PDB file of C-alpha atoms in Angstrom:
ATOM      1  CA  MET A   5      61.646 128.407 103.284  1.00  0.00           C
ATOM      2  CA  GLY A   6      58.865 128.024 105.807  1.00  0.00           C
ATOM      3  CA  ALA A   7      58.389 126.389 109.176  1.00  0.00           C
ATOM      4  CA  ARG A   8      60.565 123.339 108.438  1.00  0.00           C
ATOM      5  CA  PRO A   9      63.406 124.624 106.261  1.00  0.00           C
ATOM      6  CA  TYR A  10      65.722 121.640 106.658  1.00  0.00           C
ATOM      7  CA  GLN A  11      62.966 119.136 105.897  1.00  0.00           C
ATOM      8  CA  GLN A  12      62.079 121.151 102.805  1.00  0.00           C
ATOM      9  CA  ALA A  13      65.750 121.365 101.813  1.00  0.00           C
ATOM     10  CA  PHE A  14      66.109 117.603 102.208  1.00  0.00           C
ATOM     11  CA  ASP A  15      62.916 116.924 100.239  1.00  0.00           C
ATOM     12  CA  ARG A  16      64.153 119.110  97.388  1.00  0.00           C
ATOM     13  CA  GLY A  17      67.652 117.652  97.331  1.00  0.00           C
ATOM     14  CA  VAL A  18      69.557 120.872  97.953  1.00  0.00           C
ATOM     15  CA  LYS A  19      73.318 120.755  97.518  1.00  0.00           C
ATOM     16  CA  ILE A  20      74.237 123.664  99.825  1.00  0.00           C
ATOM     17  CA  ILE A  21      72.800 125.082 103.039  1.00  0.00           C
ATOM     18  CA  GLY A  22      73.735 128.371 104.571  1.00  0.00           C
ATOM     19  CA  ALA A  23      73.097 131.215 106.933  1.00  0.00           C
ATOM     20  CA  THR A  24      72.882 134.989 106.766  1.00  0.00           C
ATOM     21  CA  ALA A  25      73.402 137.505 109.571  1.00  0.00           C
ATOM     22  CA  HIS A  26      71.797 140.872 108.973  1.00  0.00           C
ATOM     23  CA  TYR A  27      70.546 143.949 110.754  1.00  0.00           C
ATOM     24  CA  VAL A  28      67.027 143.686 112.145  1.00  0.00           C
ATOM     25  CA  THR A  29      64.317 145.758 110.484  1.00  0.00           C
ATOM     26  CA  GLU A  30      60.511 145.814 110.644  1.00  0.00           C
ATOM     27  CA  VAL A  31      60.417 143.281 107.802  1.00  0.00           C
ATOM     28  CA  LEU A  32      61.631 139.803 108.747  1.00  0.00           C
ATOM     29  CA  ASP A  33      64.903 138.792 107.055  1.00  0.00           C
ATOM     30  CA  GLU A  34      65.088 142.010 105.019  1.00  0.00           C
ATOM     31  CA  GLY A  35      67.809 143.988 106.849  1.00  0.00           C
ATOM     32  CA  PRO A  36      71.204 144.881 105.402  1.00  0.00           C
ATOM     33  CA  ILE A  37      73.436 141.792 105.287  1.00  0.00           C
ATOM     34  CA  ILE A  38      76.515 141.637 107.509  1.00  0.00           C
ATOM     35  CA  ALA A  39      77.821 138.100 106.862  1.00  0.00           C
ATOM     36  CA  GLN A  40      76.884 134.948 104.960  1.00  0.00           C
ATOM     37  CA  SER A  41      78.244 131.466 104.518  1.00  0.00           C
ATOM     38  CA  VAL A  42      77.266 128.182 102.890  1.00  0.00           C
ATOM     39  CA  ILE A  43      78.378 124.592 103.277  1.00  0.00           C
ATOM     40  CA  PRO A  44      77.961 121.703 100.858  1.00  0.00           C
ATOM     41  CA  VAL A  45      75.658 118.795 101.614  1.00  0.00           C
ATOM     42  CA  ASP A  46      75.078 115.643  99.626  1.00  0.00           C
ATOM     43  CA  HIS A  47      72.886 112.561  99.389  1.00  0.00           C
ATOM     44  CA  THR A  48      74.402 111.105 102.578  1.00  0.00           C
ATOM     45  CA  TYR A  49      72.859 113.870 104.723  1.00  0.00           C
ATOM     46  CA  GLY A  50      69.559 113.155 106.410  1.00  0.00           C
ATOM     47  CA  VAL A  51      67.336 115.877 107.841  1.00  0.00           C
ATOM     48  CA  GLU A  52      68.963 115.717 111.279  1.00  0.00           C
ATOM     49  CA  ASP A  53      72.425 115.921 109.687  1.00  0.00           C
ATOM     50  CA  MET A  54      71.327 119.060 107.858  1.00  0.00           C
ATOM     51  CA  VAL A  55      69.923 120.556 111.058  1.00  0.00           C
ATOM     52  CA  ARG A  56      73.205 119.896 112.859  1.00  0.00           C
ATOM     53  CA  ALA A  57      75.296 121.296 110.002  1.00  0.00           C
ATOM     54  CA  GLY A  58      72.964 124.270 109.668  1.00  0.00           C
ATOM     55  CA  ARG A  59      73.296 125.114 113.348  1.00  0.00           C
ATOM     56  CA  ASP A  60      77.072 125.020 113.017  1.00  0.00           C
ATOM     57  CA  VAL A  61      77.112 127.409 110.050  1.00  0.00           C
ATOM     58  CA  GLU A  62      74.577 129.684 111.799  1.00  0.00           C
ATOM     59  CA  LYS A  63      76.827 129.934 114.871  1.00  0.00           C
ATOM     60  CA  THR A  64      79.863 130.674 112.729  1.00  0.00           C
ATOM     61  CA  VAL A  65      78.100 133.385 110.724  1.00  0.00           C
ATOM     62  CA  LEU A  66      76.664 135.006 113.847  1.00  0.00           C
ATOM     63  CA  ALA A  67      80.076 135.068 115.537  1.00  0.00           C
ATOM     64  CA  GLN A  68      81.659 136.535 112.392  1.00  0.00           C
ATOM     65  CA  ALA A  69      78.958 139.226 112.117  1.00  0.00           C
ATOM     66  CA  LEU A  70      79.226 140.192 115.774  1.00  0.00           C
ATOM     67  CA  LYS A  71      82.998 140.481 115.537  1.00  0.00           C
ATOM     68  CA  LEU A  72      82.710 142.706 112.460  1.00  0.00           C
ATOM     69  CA  VAL A  73      80.175 144.959 114.191  1.00  0.00           C
ATOM     70  CA  PHE A  74      82.077 145.127 117.505  1.00  0.00           C
ATOM     71  CA  ASP A  75      85.293 145.943 115.623  1.00  0.00           C
ATOM     72  CA  ASP A  76      83.492 148.842 113.855  1.00  0.00           C
ATOM     73  CA  ARG A  77      84.141 147.308 110.453  1.00  0.00           C
ATOM     74  CA  VAL A  78      80.523 147.382 109.220  1.00  0.00           C
ATOM     75  CA  PHE A  79      79.037 150.566 107.836  1.00  0.00           C
ATOM     76  CA  LEU A  80      75.525 151.049 106.519  1.00  0.00           C
ATOM     77  CA  CYS A  81      75.159 152.500 103.047  1.00  0.00           C
ATOM     78  CA  GLY A  82      71.427 152.722 102.400  1.00  0.00           C
ATOM     79  CA  GLN A  83      70.041 149.189 102.445  1.00  0.00           C
ATOM     80  CA  ARG A  84      73.519 147.688 102.006  1.00  0.00           C
ATOM     81  CA  THR A  85      76.562 147.244 104.160  1.00  0.00           C
ATOM     82  CA  VAL A  86      80.192 148.024 103.490  1.00  0.00           C
ATOM     83  CA  ILE A  87      82.620 145.704 105.270  1.00  0.00           C
ATOM     84  CA  PHE A  88      86.154 146.943 105.803  1.00  0.00           C
ATOM     85  CA  ALA A  89      88.926 144.347 105.952  1.00  0.00           C
TER      86      ALA A  89
END
């Protein structure tokens, strides 16, 4: 979304914000996805509220992705991942 994603999200009136954890490749944000999550936001959220909420969901998704990888539950299948429960 650019250099100021939460400001842009606020300006556009988004209803959910989220985070994605993925493998790193040469192309930014293009690696196979390991984990994702979203949270709802509404008209009561200002930009700083969205930043705070976004950081929380980012931390949660990163922790979830790391646990999956460290537990050997993520397997690459081409440009996709297979996650075993």
